[in-house]
Structure formats: structure tokens, C-alpha cells
């Protein structure tokens, strides 16, 4: 799939480090409304793999442009594809580093998150949406269906009836509707989306990394487990944290009425 405007593949996803502990990944295909080309998906794969292994990074913010988060898949690369080609793309492997990223991921969304863009946003742990944001799984309108977790993550986020409505009609929902349905964490003015996302990332980056990782793991793994199994996972994770230096530092700082210095040990 060609990258138009002679844009290099590595330029389709920009990495920024605005402050210690925070990485910002910015989708950068404005000429194609940030459509998720194969090159861009591979860039996401590589960057998330790198950031997951970087001990200096404690939180990741994923964002797009001021008017669009991501418009979905690149249709020009799909229209002539056959079933075997689609299967051999193994999008589940390409997107695995995002799905399994141990660091908290915050999606900062302005404009529309449609199709693959909505599926990408749902990979995040916290979704900050601007008032202009809208979410949609429109694949049915071109004769296919969501193929990167849209039906499964959507139903877990908003429930059966809302997921059915969105997937079967292709109708977009507004940021406010998404907030009421439980798809997004917070709605704010468009010009405050990145500021709000960075503020949240800053708070998380100051927390003990081991506890952050265990909380994320327990929530994600416990969602589809029985309550007893999930509670067992939680108890063991909590007990393990009492072996960390950060637990000692956090409690000592609380008693001494000072800010703790968490090191991830």
C-alpha cells in the first residue's frame, strides 16, 4: 500500500516525550484522515513494543489530529484483497503490542474515530474525548464487519444493545453519547483534550510503576474471569506489592507527610 505525498513510513507516527515518564504517539497521515494503512499499523506495532520495554516511560498518550483521530482502515488497500490475503495480514499479531502493553495507554480523541480508529481507541485504558469527537463502526456499510476487535471490545464497553445498534447500523455516536454509554472516560472542550490527557498521564507517571502495572493487569484479566478467580488474582497481586520498595516508600512518605519518590523497585 503506497504512502502518498511522498511521506516516509516512519513519519506517519510521531513519537514525542513532552515530559519525564510520558510518551506521546501522534498519528500523522493528515492527507488521508489518519487512515490506518499497513505501514502505520506496523509503526504502531514497533513503537508500542519499544515503549513497553522502556523503563523511563510510565504512561503513553495516543492521539491524532485536531479534527480527526483516525478514519479507519485504508479502503484502497482492501478493495481488491482476497480472503487469504486478509487472513495472512494477521492483524491480531500486528496489534498485539498495543493490546498487551503493560503501561497505561490514554487515547486523546478529537474529531471522528471511525472503524479501525474506533477499534484503536478502544485499545486504550483511558479515553479522553473532545466535544467534537464521534465514534462509529461503519464497516457494515461497505459489506464487511469490524475485524480488529470492534464487535468484542465494543460490547464489553457499552453493552449488547448499544453495540448491536452501532455495528448493525453503522451510525456514529457523539462524544456525549459515548460518555453516557461508558465508552469514554471524560469529555472536555476540544482545545483541552491534550492538556487533560497529559494531566492524567502526569498523575499516573508519578505513581508506583509496579502497582500501576498490577492494577491494569488485574482489571483487564479479571473482566472475563469469574468473580472468585478475579478476586484471587487481585489478592495475590496486592500481596506481591508488599515486597516492593515502593510500598515501603509510599507508606513512609504518607506517615512523614511528604511526596513519595517511586522508583519502580
GROMACS .gro file of C-alpha atoms in nm:
model
  265
    1UNK     CA    1   0.000   0.000   0.000
    2UNK     CA    2   0.165   0.322  -0.112
    3UNK     CA    3   0.221   0.614   0.120
    4UNK     CA    4   0.104   0.921  -0.068
    5UNK     CA    5   0.257   1.272  -0.069
    6UNK     CA    6   0.599   1.102  -0.055
    7UNK     CA    7   0.560   1.070   0.319
    8UNK     CA    8   0.810   0.831   0.470
    9UNK     CA    9   0.654   0.543   0.669
   10UNK     CA   10   0.837   0.649   0.986
   11UNK     CA   11   0.675   0.993   0.958
   12UNK     CA   12   0.322   0.853   0.974
   13UNK     CA   13   0.357   0.804   1.352
   14UNK     CA   14   0.539   1.068   1.553
   15UNK     CA   15   0.693   0.998   1.894
   16UNK     CA   16   0.726   1.280   2.146
   17UNK     CA   17   0.847   1.292   2.507
   18UNK     CA   18   0.684   1.610   2.642
   19UNK     CA   19   0.798   1.547   3.000
   20UNK     CA   20   0.962   1.274   3.209
   21UNK     CA   21   0.775   0.945   3.218
   22UNK     CA   22   0.532   1.034   2.938
   23UNK     CA   23   0.544   0.931   2.571
   24UNK     CA   24   0.306   1.073   2.312
   25UNK     CA   25   0.235   0.882   1.991
   26UNK     CA   26   0.073   1.102   1.728
   27UNK     CA   27  -0.093   0.956   1.417
   28UNK     CA   28   0.030   1.168   1.126
   29UNK     CA   29  -0.145   1.098   0.796
   30UNK     CA   30  -0.347   1.421   0.767
   31UNK     CA   31  -0.382   1.384   0.389
   32UNK     CA   32  -0.560   1.050   0.448
   33UNK     CA   33  -0.753   1.144   0.767
   34UNK     CA   34  -0.513   0.919   0.961
   35UNK     CA   35  -0.643   0.606   0.788
   36UNK     CA   36  -0.467   0.303   0.932
   37UNK     CA   37  -0.251   0.192   0.642
   38UNK     CA   38  -0.044  -0.124   0.676
   39UNK     CA   39   0.265   0.093   0.721
   40UNK     CA   40   0.103   0.292   1.002
   41UNK     CA   41  -0.012  -0.027   1.175
   42UNK     CA   42   0.343  -0.164   1.158
   43UNK     CA   43   0.473   0.161   1.305
   44UNK     CA   44   0.226   0.130   1.594
   45UNK     CA   45   0.344  -0.227   1.646
   46UNK     CA   46   0.710  -0.123   1.665
   47UNK     CA   47   0.659   0.182   1.880
   48UNK     CA   48   0.443   0.006   2.136
   49UNK     CA   49   0.696  -0.278   2.153
   50UNK     CA   50   0.975  -0.028   2.220
   51UNK     CA   51   0.782   0.177   2.474
   52UNK     CA   52   0.669  -0.131   2.666
   53UNK     CA   53   1.035  -0.218   2.724
   54UNK     CA   54   1.144   0.137   2.813
   55UNK     CA   55   1.164   0.173   3.191
   56UNK     CA   56   1.173   0.552   3.156
   57UNK     CA   57   0.820   0.552   3.011
   58UNK     CA   58   0.539   0.518   3.262
   59UNK     CA   59   0.237   0.627   3.056
   60UNK     CA   60   0.159   0.654   2.684
   61UNK     CA   61  -0.074   0.907   2.522
   62UNK     CA   62  -0.207   0.812   2.178
   63UNK     CA   63  -0.360   1.089   1.969
   64UNK     CA   64  -0.438   1.202   1.615
   65UNK     CA   65  -0.509   1.542   1.470
   66UNK     CA   66  -0.721   1.831   1.589
   67UNK     CA   67  -1.007   1.735   1.357
   68UNK     CA   68  -0.973   1.357   1.329
   69UNK     CA   69  -0.835   1.081   1.548
   70UNK     CA   70  -0.839   0.808   1.283
   71UNK     CA   71  -1.080   0.747   0.998
   72UNK     CA   72  -1.044   0.370   0.996
   73UNK     CA   73  -0.880   0.128   0.757
   74UNK     CA   74  -0.732   0.230   0.423
   75UNK     CA   75  -1.005   0.118   0.179
   76UNK     CA   76  -0.773   0.145  -0.121
   77UNK     CA   77  -0.571  -0.140   0.024
   78UNK     CA   78  -0.876  -0.355   0.093
   79UNK     CA   79  -1.098  -0.335  -0.213
   80UNK     CA   80  -0.903  -0.592  -0.420
   81UNK     CA   81  -0.787  -0.809  -0.130
   82UNK     CA   82  -0.890  -1.175  -0.123
   83UNK     CA   83  -0.974  -1.376   0.193
   84UNK     CA   84  -0.632  -1.543   0.212
   85UNK     CA   85  -0.454  -1.208   0.189
   86UNK     CA   86  -0.671  -1.063   0.465
   87UNK     CA   87  -0.608  -1.370   0.682
   88UNK     CA   88  -0.232  -1.359   0.622
   89UNK     CA   89  -0.215  -0.998   0.739
   90UNK     CA   90  -0.266  -1.134   1.093
   91UNK     CA   91  -0.385  -0.807   1.238
   92UNK     CA   92  -0.416  -0.977   1.576
   93UNK     CA   93  -0.036  -1.009   1.579
   94UNK     CA   94   0.022  -0.660   1.446
   95UNK     CA   95  -0.198  -0.507   1.715
   96UNK     CA   96  -0.081  -0.740   1.995
   97UNK     CA   97   0.179  -0.496   2.138
   98UNK     CA   98  -0.098  -0.238   2.183
   99UNK     CA   99  -0.336  -0.489   2.340
  100UNK     CA  100  -0.071  -0.628   2.575
  101UNK     CA  101   0.112  -0.306   2.657
  102UNK     CA  102   0.184  -0.316   3.033
  103UNK     CA  103   0.192   0.065   3.055
  104UNK     CA  104  -0.134   0.262   3.083
  105UNK     CA  105  -0.246   0.399   2.747
  106UNK     CA  106  -0.454   0.716   2.721
  107UNK     CA  107  -0.632   0.797   2.396
  108UNK     CA  108  -0.678   1.171   2.334
  109UNK     CA  109  -0.952   1.198   2.073
  110UNK     CA  110  -1.068   1.494   1.869
  111UNK     CA  111  -1.296   1.458   1.569
  112UNK     CA  112  -1.401   1.120   1.446
  113UNK     CA  113  -1.276   0.778   1.547
  114UNK     CA  114  -1.437   0.557   1.284
  115UNK     CA  115  -1.390   0.190   1.203
  116UNK     CA  116  -1.032   0.092   1.280
  117UNK     CA  117  -0.992   0.428   1.451
  118UNK     CA  118  -1.265   0.337   1.698
  119UNK     CA  119  -1.107  -0.006   1.744
  120UNK     CA  120  -0.768   0.156   1.806
  121UNK     CA  121  -0.918   0.395   2.061
  122UNK     CA  122  -1.078   0.103   2.244
  123UNK     CA  123  -0.732  -0.049   2.295
  124UNK     CA  124  -0.660   0.241   2.531
  125UNK     CA  125  -0.720   0.217   2.904
  126UNK     CA  126  -0.849   0.572   2.941
  127UNK     CA  127  -1.028   0.765   2.664
  128UNK     CA  128  -1.036   1.146   2.676
  129UNK     CA  129  -1.275   1.279   2.410
  130UNK     CA  130  -1.321   1.630   2.282
  131UNK     CA  131  -1.673   1.763   2.241
  132UNK     CA  132  -1.640   1.721   1.863
  133UNK     CA  133  -1.543   1.354   1.887
  134UNK     CA  134  -1.764   1.085   1.740
  135UNK     CA  135  -1.733   0.709   1.734
  136UNK     CA  136  -1.853   0.466   1.472
  137UNK     CA  137  -1.817   0.110   1.341
  138UNK     CA  138  -1.933   0.170   0.981
  139UNK     CA  139  -1.792  -0.145   0.822
  140UNK     CA  140  -2.137  -0.289   0.754
  141UNK     CA  141  -2.199  -0.005   0.508
  142UNK     CA  142  -1.925  -0.135   0.278
  143UNK     CA  143  -2.026  -0.501   0.304
  144UNK     CA  144  -1.795  -0.619   0.581
  145UNK     CA  145  -1.777  -0.606   0.960
  146UNK     CA  146  -1.532  -0.491   1.230
  147UNK     CA  147  -1.226  -0.714   1.218
  148UNK     CA  148  -0.984  -0.579   1.480
  149UNK     CA  149  -1.194  -0.636   1.791
  150UNK     CA  150  -1.474  -0.390   1.718
  151UNK     CA  151  -1.759  -0.626   1.800
  152UNK     CA  152  -1.589  -0.770   2.108
  153UNK     CA  153  -1.441  -0.462   2.273
  154UNK     CA  154  -1.747  -0.255   2.193
  155UNK     CA  155  -1.989  -0.494   2.364
  156UNK     CA  156  -1.764  -0.506   2.669
  157UNK     CA  157  -1.750  -0.128   2.681
  158UNK     CA  158  -2.111  -0.029   2.613
  159UNK     CA  159  -2.316  -0.347   2.646
  160UNK     CA  160  -2.505  -0.563   2.399
  161UNK     CA  161  -2.784  -0.332   2.283
  162UNK     CA  162  -2.568  -0.025   2.216
  163UNK     CA  163  -2.300  -0.238   2.047
  164UNK     CA  164  -2.564  -0.404   1.828
  165UNK     CA  165  -2.705  -0.067   1.729
  166UNK     CA  166  -2.367   0.076   1.636
  167UNK     CA  167  -2.237  -0.231   1.449
  168UNK     CA  168  -2.559  -0.313   1.263
  169UNK     CA  169  -2.644   0.041   1.150
  170UNK     CA  170  -2.301   0.200   1.121
  171UNK     CA  171  -2.446   0.505   1.295
  172UNK     CA  172  -2.195   0.733   1.471
  173UNK     CA  173  -2.243   0.834   1.831
  174UNK     CA  174  -2.132   1.166   1.975
  175UNK     CA  175  -1.878   1.216   2.249
  176UNK     CA  176  -2.158   1.280   2.497
  177UNK     CA  177  -2.340   0.961   2.392
  178UNK     CA  178  -2.012   0.771   2.421
  179UNK     CA  179  -1.961   0.907   2.773
  180UNK     CA  180  -2.314   0.811   2.882
  181UNK     CA  181  -2.264   0.463   2.732
  182UNK     CA  182  -1.933   0.415   2.912
  183UNK     CA  183  -1.711   0.414   2.603
  184UNK     CA  184  -1.508   0.719   2.707
  185UNK     CA  185  -1.372   0.828   3.044
  186UNK     CA  186  -1.412   1.202   3.010
  187UNK     CA  187  -1.543   1.467   2.769
  188UNK     CA  188  -1.388   1.813   2.754
  189UNK     CA  189  -1.360   2.104   2.509
  190UNK     CA  190  -1.154   2.018   2.201
  191UNK     CA  191  -0.879   2.264   2.286
  192UNK     CA  192  -0.834   2.098   2.626
  193UNK     CA  193  -0.810   1.735   2.512
  194UNK     CA  194  -0.431   1.708   2.506
  195UNK     CA  195  -0.394   1.915   2.821
  196UNK     CA  196  -0.641   1.686   3.000
  197UNK     CA  197  -0.472   1.372   2.866
  198UNK     CA  198  -0.128   1.495   2.970
  199UNK     CA  199  -0.255   1.592   3.314
  200UNK     CA  200  -0.392   1.240   3.360
  201UNK     CA  201  -0.070   1.088   3.224
  202UNK     CA  202   0.133   1.305   3.461
  203UNK     CA  203  -0.066   1.181   3.759
  204UNK     CA  204  -0.017   0.817   3.656
  205UNK     CA  205   0.353   0.868   3.580
  206UNK     CA  206   0.406   0.979   3.941
  207UNK     CA  207   0.250   0.661   4.078
  208UNK     CA  208   0.448   0.345   4.168
  209UNK     CA  209   0.505   0.164   3.833
  210UNK     CA  210   0.467  -0.186   3.975
  211UNK     CA  211   0.132  -0.103   4.132
  212UNK     CA  212   0.017   0.066   3.811
  213UNK     CA  213   0.108  -0.242   3.607
  214UNK     CA  214  -0.061  -0.480   3.851
  215UNK     CA  215  -0.381  -0.274   3.864
  216UNK     CA  216  -0.403  -0.268   3.484
  217UNK     CA  217  -0.335  -0.642   3.463
  218UNK     CA  218  -0.594  -0.729   3.729
  219UNK     CA  219  -0.866  -0.517   3.571
  220UNK     CA  220  -0.807  -0.649   3.219
  221UNK     CA  221  -0.762  -1.015   3.312
  222UNK     CA  222  -1.039  -1.009   3.569
  223UNK     CA  223  -1.304  -0.870   3.335
  224UNK     CA  224  -1.375  -1.203   3.169
  225UNK     CA  225  -1.298  -1.426   3.467
  226UNK     CA  226  -1.537  -1.542   3.735
  227UNK     CA  227  -1.559  -1.311   4.036
  228UNK     CA  228  -1.381  -1.564   4.259
  229UNK     CA  229  -1.096  -1.609   4.011
  230UNK     CA  230  -1.062  -1.235   3.964
  231UNK     CA  231  -1.057  -1.174   4.340
  232UNK     CA  232  -0.788  -1.438   4.378
  233UNK     CA  233  -0.580  -1.263   4.113
  234UNK     CA  234  -0.627  -0.933   4.294
  235UNK     CA  235  -0.528  -1.074   4.636
  236UNK     CA  236  -0.206  -1.225   4.503
  237UNK     CA  237  -0.112  -0.912   4.311
  238UNK     CA  238  -0.173  -0.696   4.618
  239UNK     CA  239   0.034  -0.927   4.838
  240UNK     CA  240   0.320  -0.923   4.586
  241UNK     CA  241   0.340  -0.544   4.602
  242UNK     CA  242   0.431  -0.566   4.971
  243UNK     CA  243   0.769  -0.698   4.856
  244UNK     CA  244   0.843  -0.375   4.667
  245UNK     CA  245   1.048  -0.081   4.784
  246UNK     CA  246   0.779   0.149   4.652
  247UNK     CA  247   0.532   0.008   4.905
  248UNK     CA  248   0.772   0.098   5.186
  249UNK     CA  249   0.840   0.439   5.033
  250UNK     CA  250   0.471   0.515   4.980
  251UNK     CA  251   0.365   0.429   5.332
  252UNK     CA  252   0.666   0.600   5.491
  253UNK     CA  253   0.604   0.915   5.288
  254UNK     CA  254   0.240   0.912   5.396
  255UNK     CA  255   0.341   0.895   5.763
  256UNK     CA  256   0.602   1.166   5.716
  257UNK     CA  257   0.357   1.386   5.523
  258UNK     CA  258   0.582   1.422   5.218
  259UNK     CA  259   0.561   1.334   4.850
  260UNK     CA  260   0.685   0.981   4.777
  261UNK     CA  261   0.963   0.910   4.530
  262UNK     CA  262   0.859   0.595   4.345
  263UNK     CA  263   1.132   0.415   4.151
  264UNK     CA  264   0.958   0.100   4.027
  265UNK     CA  265   1.151  -0.131   4.259
   0.00000   0.00000   0.00000
